Amino acid sequence: MTTVVSWNVQAGLGVDGRVDFERIAAVVRAIGDTDVICLQEIEHSAAAGDQFAAVATLFPGYARIDGPSIERNGSDGPYRFGNLVLSRLPVLSALRHLLPWPPAPGIKHMPRQATEVTVAAAGGPLRVVTTHLEYHAEHHRMAQVARLRELHDEAAAQIRAPAQALASGPYAGLVRPDRRALFCGDFNMELGWPEYDAMLKPFESGTPALVDAWTALYPERPHDPTCGIFDHKQWPAGAHCRDFFFVTEDLAAKLAALTVDVATDASDHQPLALVIAD
């Protein structure tokens, strides 16, 4: 079995107003034997300290792959914000992709990023991509979904038409599977929105399609909510789902379970755990 957890941890801020990564780590450990941990909204700032490093120390034995979407220096010192992947499985390759950031006059928005890590799982190399899409601008999300699909199509195209790879050095080939791949994170979209439907469209190139892991496992069951359960100030509409696992069709046949911890209020979002029966 391979277990992947995805969670928007809101820089460690719980619904009680307290930043507590020990609590975050305890929730993740309680999920079970986790192989890959994908966290969104990790911060490094003068006020918060280096959360990338602090979280990594709570998971000894896990490789750390930072995926900041923002890196800047200002009068208050360095600032970094974005994704963090922790893996106790051997990391075969890691790539970091800045997502589209088009103009949006008068609307709050920030750069967004996808962190791609291929790990040596029991059933073979597994490509894990975690991301956090824009909240305020729909056209940003549409462009970002299109880019995620391009990245998946690119990986498949390079397998169909492999490059000349050297044995070592920068021109050595990367392990980047096309049929054992998943995309997870806070997509800031809901079921049936155009962005959601776009993520699931077939590829004309023959690239393996992506499916919603929840729907593949539980076709008759509504998605469990992933935010808005406890934090009604940020989410006045109440509990709903906007965090997903999208997996390739081949991988969907090997899924054993997808669970959402709907009891914890350690963040405004809930952690999701996908179990793959390799």
PDB file of N, CA and C in Angstrom, residues 169-220:
ATOM      1  N   GLY A 169      24.577  13.314 -15.326  1.00  0.00           N
ATOM      2  CA  GLY A 169      24.629  14.740 -15.624  1.00  0.00           C
ATOM      3  C   GLY A 169      23.278  15.300 -15.993  1.00  0.00           C
ATOM      4  N   PRO A 170      23.222  16.565 -16.426  1.00  0.00           N
ATOM      5  CA  PRO A 170      21.946  17.237 -16.664  1.00  0.00           C
ATOM      6  C   PRO A 170      21.130  16.651 -17.807  1.00  0.00           C
ATOM      7  N   TYR A 171      21.775  15.928 -18.726  1.00  0.00           N
ATOM      8  CA  TYR A 171      21.038  15.329 -19.839  1.00  0.00           C
ATOM      9  C   TYR A 171      20.615  13.889 -19.561  1.00  0.00           C
ATOM     10  N   ALA A 172      20.818  13.427 -18.339  1.00  0.00           N
ATOM     11  CA  ALA A 172      20.311  12.106 -17.977  1.00  0.00           C
ATOM     12  C   ALA A 172      18.783  12.150 -17.935  1.00  0.00           C
ATOM     13  N   GLY A 173      18.148  11.047 -18.244  1.00  0.00           N
ATOM     14  CA  GLY A 173      16.691  11.023 -18.280  1.00  0.00           C
ATOM     15  C   GLY A 173      16.069  11.123 -16.901  1.00  0.00           C
ATOM     16  N   LEU A 174      14.879  11.709 -16.845  1.00  0.00           N
ATOM     17  CA  LEU A 174      14.113  11.804 -15.604  1.00  0.00           C
ATOM     18  C   LEU A 174      13.049  10.715 -15.566  1.00  0.00           C
ATOM     19  N   VAL A 175      12.836  10.154 -14.402  1.00  0.00           N
ATOM     20  CA  VAL A 175      11.717   9.231 -14.215  1.00  0.00           C
ATOM     21  C   VAL A 175      10.461  10.078 -14.010  1.00  0.00           C
ATOM     22  N   ARG A 176       9.518   9.940 -14.956  1.00  0.00           N
ATOM     23  CA  ARG A 176       8.329  10.808 -14.933  1.00  0.00           C
ATOM     24  C   ARG A 176       7.154  10.044 -15.553  1.00  0.00           C
ATOM     25  N   PRO A 177       6.579   9.093 -14.814  1.00  0.00           N
ATOM     26  CA  PRO A 177       5.570   8.205 -15.407  1.00  0.00           C
ATOM     27  C   PRO A 177       4.305   8.943 -15.828  1.00  0.00           C
ATOM     28  N   ASP A 178       3.674   8.409 -16.870  1.00  0.00           N
ATOM     29  CA  ASP A 178       2.444   9.026 -17.364  1.00  0.00           C
ATOM     30  C   ASP A 178       1.199   8.281 -16.909  1.00  0.00           C
ATOM     31  N   ARG A 179       1.309   6.985 -16.598  1.00  0.00           N
ATOM     32  CA  ARG A 179       0.134   6.194 -16.259  1.00  0.00           C
ATOM     33  C   ARG A 179      -0.039   5.989 -14.754  1.00  0.00           C
ATOM     34  N   ARG A 180       0.971   6.286 -14.007  1.00  0.00           N
ATOM     35  CA  ARG A 180       0.892   6.240 -12.541  1.00  0.00           C
ATOM     36  C   ARG A 180       1.166   7.646 -12.030  1.00  0.00           C
ATOM     37  N   ALA A 181       0.134   8.478 -12.083  1.00  0.00           N
ATOM     38  CA  ALA A 181       0.289   9.888 -11.731  1.00  0.00           C
ATOM     39  C   ALA A 181      -0.962  10.379 -11.017  1.00  0.00           C
ATOM     40  N   LEU A 182      -0.762  11.337 -10.117  1.00  0.00           N
ATOM     41  CA  LEU A 182      -1.890  11.949  -9.433  1.00  0.00           C
ATOM     42  C   LEU A 182      -1.609  13.433  -9.210  1.00  0.00           C
ATOM     43  N   PHE A 183      -2.695  14.205  -9.175  1.00  0.00           N
ATOM     44  CA  PHE A 183      -2.663  15.634  -8.897  1.00  0.00           C
ATOM     45  C   PHE A 183      -3.530  15.866  -7.664  1.00  0.00           C
ATOM     46  N   CYS A 184      -2.983  16.564  -6.678  1.00  0.00           N
ATOM     47  CA  CYS A 184      -3.744  16.777  -5.447  1.00  0.00           C
ATOM     48  C   CYS A 184      -3.538  18.191  -4.945  1.00  0.00           C
ATOM     49  N   GLY A 185      -4.405  18.605  -4.025  1.00  0.00           N
ATOM     50  CA  GLY A 185      -4.245  19.915  -3.419  1.00  0.00           C
ATOM     51  C   GLY A 185      -5.556  20.656  -3.275  1.00  0.00           C
ATOM     52  N   ASP A 186      -5.413  21.935  -2.986  1.00  0.00           N
ATOM     53  CA  ASP A 186      -6.540  22.852  -2.865  1.00  0.00           C
ATOM     54  C   ASP A 186      -6.733  23.516  -4.223  1.00  0.00           C
ATOM     55  N   PHE A 187      -7.746  23.052  -4.939  1.00  0.00           N
ATOM     56  CA  PHE A 187      -7.975  23.553  -6.297  1.00  0.00           C
ATOM     57  C   PHE A 187      -8.887  24.781  -6.312  1.00  0.00           C
ATOM     58  N   ASN A 188      -9.447  25.152  -5.173  1.00  0.00           N
ATOM     59  CA  ASN A 188     -10.313  26.333  -5.081  1.00  0.00           C
ATOM     60  C   ASN A 188     -11.419  26.322  -6.120  1.00  0.00           C
ATOM     61  N   MET A 189     -11.926  25.120  -6.395  1.00  0.00           N
ATOM     62  CA  MET A 189     -13.061  24.984  -7.305  1.00  0.00           C
ATOM     63  C   MET A 189     -13.987  23.923  -6.729  1.00  0.00           C
ATOM     64  N   GLU A 190     -15.215  23.971  -7.163  1.00  0.00           N
ATOM     65  CA  GLU A 190     -16.199  23.028  -6.662  1.00  0.00           C
ATOM     66  C   GLU A 190     -16.660  22.102  -7.768  1.00  0.00           C
ATOM     67  N   LEU A 191     -17.322  21.048  -7.386  1.00  0.00           N
ATOM     68  CA  LEU A 191     -17.834  20.065  -8.338  1.00  0.00           C
ATOM     69  C   LEU A 191     -18.736  20.743  -9.364  1.00  0.00           C
ATOM     70  N   GLY A 192     -18.508  20.407 -10.632  1.00  0.00           N
ATOM     71  CA  GLY A 192     -19.348  20.941 -11.686  1.00  0.00           C
ATOM     72  C   GLY A 192     -18.945  22.300 -12.204  1.00  0.00           C
ATOM     73  N   TRP A 193     -17.983  22.971 -11.560  1.00  0.00           N
ATOM     74  CA  TRP A 193     -17.493  24.235 -12.088  1.00  0.00           C
ATOM     75  C   TRP A 193     -16.722  23.976 -13.384  1.00  0.00           C
ATOM     76  N   PRO A 194     -16.623  24.973 -14.266  1.00  0.00           N
ATOM     77  CA  PRO A 194     -15.905  24.757 -15.531  1.00  0.00           C
ATOM     78  C   PRO A 194     -14.474  24.261 -15.333  1.00  0.00           C
ATOM     79  N   GLU A 195     -13.786  24.752 -14.299  1.00  0.00           N
ATOM     80  CA  GLU A 195     -12.412  24.330 -14.046  1.00  0.00           C
ATOM     81  C   GLU A 195     -12.353  22.839 -13.710  1.00  0.00           C
ATOM     82  N   TYR A 196     -13.320  22.387 -12.910  1.00  0.00           N
ATOM     83  CA  TYR A 196     -13.389  20.976 -12.532  1.00  0.00           C
ATOM     84  C   TYR A 196     -13.623  20.113 -13.769  1.00  0.00           C
ATOM     85  N   ASP A 197     -14.594  20.499 -14.589  1.00  0.00           N
ATOM     86  CA  ASP A 197     -14.887  19.740 -15.799  1.00  0.00           C
ATOM     87  C   ASP A 197     -13.691  19.733 -16.750  1.00  0.00           C
ATOM     88  N   ALA A 198     -12.976  20.864 -16.837  1.00  0.00           N
ATOM     89  CA  ALA A 198     -11.814  20.950 -17.726  1.00  0.00           C
ATOM     90  C   ALA A 198     -10.722  19.988 -17.296  1.00  0.00           C
ATOM     91  N   MET A 199     -10.562  19.802 -15.999  1.00  0.00           N
ATOM     92  CA  MET A 199      -9.522  18.899 -15.489  1.00  0.00           C
ATOM     93  C   MET A 199      -9.754  17.470 -15.975  1.00  0.00           C
ATOM     94  N   LEU A 200     -10.999  17.100 -16.201  1.00  0.00           N
ATOM     95  CA  LEU A 200     -11.350  15.719 -16.523  1.00  0.00           C
ATOM     96  C   LEU A 200     -11.512  15.460 -18.020  1.00  0.00           C
ATOM     97  N   LYS A 201     -11.336  16.458 -18.845  1.00  0.00           N
ATOM     98  CA  LYS A 201     -11.524  16.272 -20.285  1.00  0.00           C
ATOM     99  C   LYS A 201     -10.515  15.271 -20.839  1.00  0.00           C
ATOM    100  N   PRO A 202     -10.936  14.419 -21.793  1.00  0.00           N
ATOM    101  CA  PRO A 202      -9.980  13.505 -22.433  1.00  0.00           C
ATOM    102  C   PRO A 202      -8.919  14.286 -23.201  1.00  0.00           C
ATOM    103  N   PHE A 203      -7.785  13.654 -23.405  1.00  0.00           N
ATOM    104  CA  PHE A 203      -6.696  14.250 -24.180  1.00  0.00           C
ATOM    105  C   PHE A 203      -6.758  13.718 -25.606  1.00  0.00           C
ATOM    106  N   GLU A 204      -6.749  14.615 -26.561  1.00  0.00           N
ATOM    107  CA  GLU A 204      -6.781  14.194 -27.963  1.00  0.00           C
ATOM    108  C   GLU A 204      -5.514  13.447 -28.361  1.00  0.00           C
ATOM    109  N   SER A 205      -4.423  13.675 -27.628  1.00  0.00           N
ATOM    110  CA  SER A 205      -3.138  13.074 -27.957  1.00  0.00           C
ATOM    111  C   SER A 205      -3.035  11.613 -27.542  1.00  0.00           C
ATOM    112  N   GLY A 206      -4.012  11.122 -26.782  1.00  0.00           N
ATOM    113  CA  GLY A 206      -3.925   9.766 -26.266  1.00  0.00           C
ATOM    114  C   GLY A 206      -3.298   9.682 -24.889  1.00  0.00           C
ATOM    115  N   THR A 207      -2.926  10.816 -24.322  1.00  0.00           N
ATOM    116  CA  THR A 207      -2.398  10.845 -22.964  1.00  0.00           C
ATOM    117  C   THR A 207      -3.452  10.278 -22.000  1.00  0.00           C
ATOM    118  N   PRO A 208      -3.039   9.474 -21.016  1.00  0.00           N
ATOM    119  CA  PRO A 208      -4.011   8.912 -20.069  1.00  0.00           C
ATOM    120  C   PRO A 208      -4.854   9.998 -19.407  1.00  0.00           C
ATOM    121  N   ALA A 209      -6.152   9.815 -19.438  1.00  0.00           N
ATOM    122  CA  ALA A 209      -7.067  10.810 -18.869  1.00  0.00           C
ATOM    123  C   ALA A 209      -6.974  10.819 -17.347  1.00  0.00           C
ATOM    124  N   LEU A 210      -7.428  11.926 -16.774  1.00  0.00           N
ATOM    125  CA  LEU A 210      -7.494  12.072 -15.330  1.00  0.00           C
ATOM    126  C   LEU A 210      -8.934  11.886 -14.868  1.00  0.00           C
ATOM    127  N   VAL A 211      -9.091  11.257 -13.715  1.00  0.00           N
ATOM    128  CA  VAL A 211     -10.415  11.058 -13.135  1.00  0.00           C
ATOM    129  C   VAL A 211     -10.383  11.529 -11.693  1.00  0.00           C
ATOM    130  N   ASP A 212     -11.520  11.894 -11.179  1.00  0.00           N
ATOM    131  CA  ASP A 212     -11.663  12.270  -9.774  1.00  0.00           C
ATOM    132  C   ASP A 212     -11.591  10.976  -8.952  1.00  0.00           C
ATOM    133  N   ALA A 213     -10.606  10.868  -8.086  1.00  0.00           N
ATOM    134  CA  ALA A 213     -10.408   9.636  -7.327  1.00  0.00           C
ATOM    135  C   ALA A 213     -11.617   9.300  -6.465  1.00  0.00           C
ATOM    136  N   TRP A 214     -12.252  10.337  -5.889  1.00  0.00           N
ATOM    137  CA  TRP A 214     -13.427  10.079  -5.052  1.00  0.00           C
ATOM    138  C   TRP A 214     -14.538   9.441  -5.868  1.00  0.00           C
ATOM    139  N   THR A 215     -14.821  10.004  -7.038  1.00  0.00           N
ATOM    140  CA  THR A 215     -15.881   9.474  -7.893  1.00  0.00           C
ATOM    141  C   THR A 215     -15.551   8.067  -8.363  1.00  0.00           C
ATOM    142  N   ALA A 216     -14.267   7.805  -8.644  1.00  0.00           N
ATOM    143  CA  ALA A 216     -13.856   6.466  -9.074  1.00  0.00           C
ATOM    144  C   ALA A 216     -14.094   5.441  -7.981  1.00  0.00           C
ATOM    145  N   LEU A 217     -13.841   5.826  -6.737  1.00  0.00           N
ATOM    146  CA  LEU A 217     -14.004   4.894  -5.620  1.00  0.00           C
ATOM    147  C   LEU A 217     -15.446   4.794  -5.138  1.00  0.00           C
ATOM    148  N   TYR A 218     -16.129   5.934  -5.105  1.00  0.00           N
ATOM    149  CA  TYR A 218     -17.451   5.997  -4.485  1.00  0.00           C
ATOM    150  C   TYR A 218     -18.442   6.687  -5.431  1.00  0.00           C
ATOM    151  N   PRO A 219     -18.769   6.046  -6.543  1.00  0.00           N
ATOM    152  CA  PRO A 219     -19.586   6.722  -7.564  1.00  0.00           C
ATOM    153  C   PRO A 219     -20.978   7.126  -7.085  1.00  0.00           C
ATOM    154  N   GLU A 220     -21.500   6.489  -6.064  1.00  0.00           N
ATOM    155  CA  GLU A 220     -22.852   6.801  -5.587  1.00  0.00           C
ATOM    156  C   GLU A 220     -22.851   7.685  -4.342  1.00  0.00           C
TER     157      GLU A 220
END
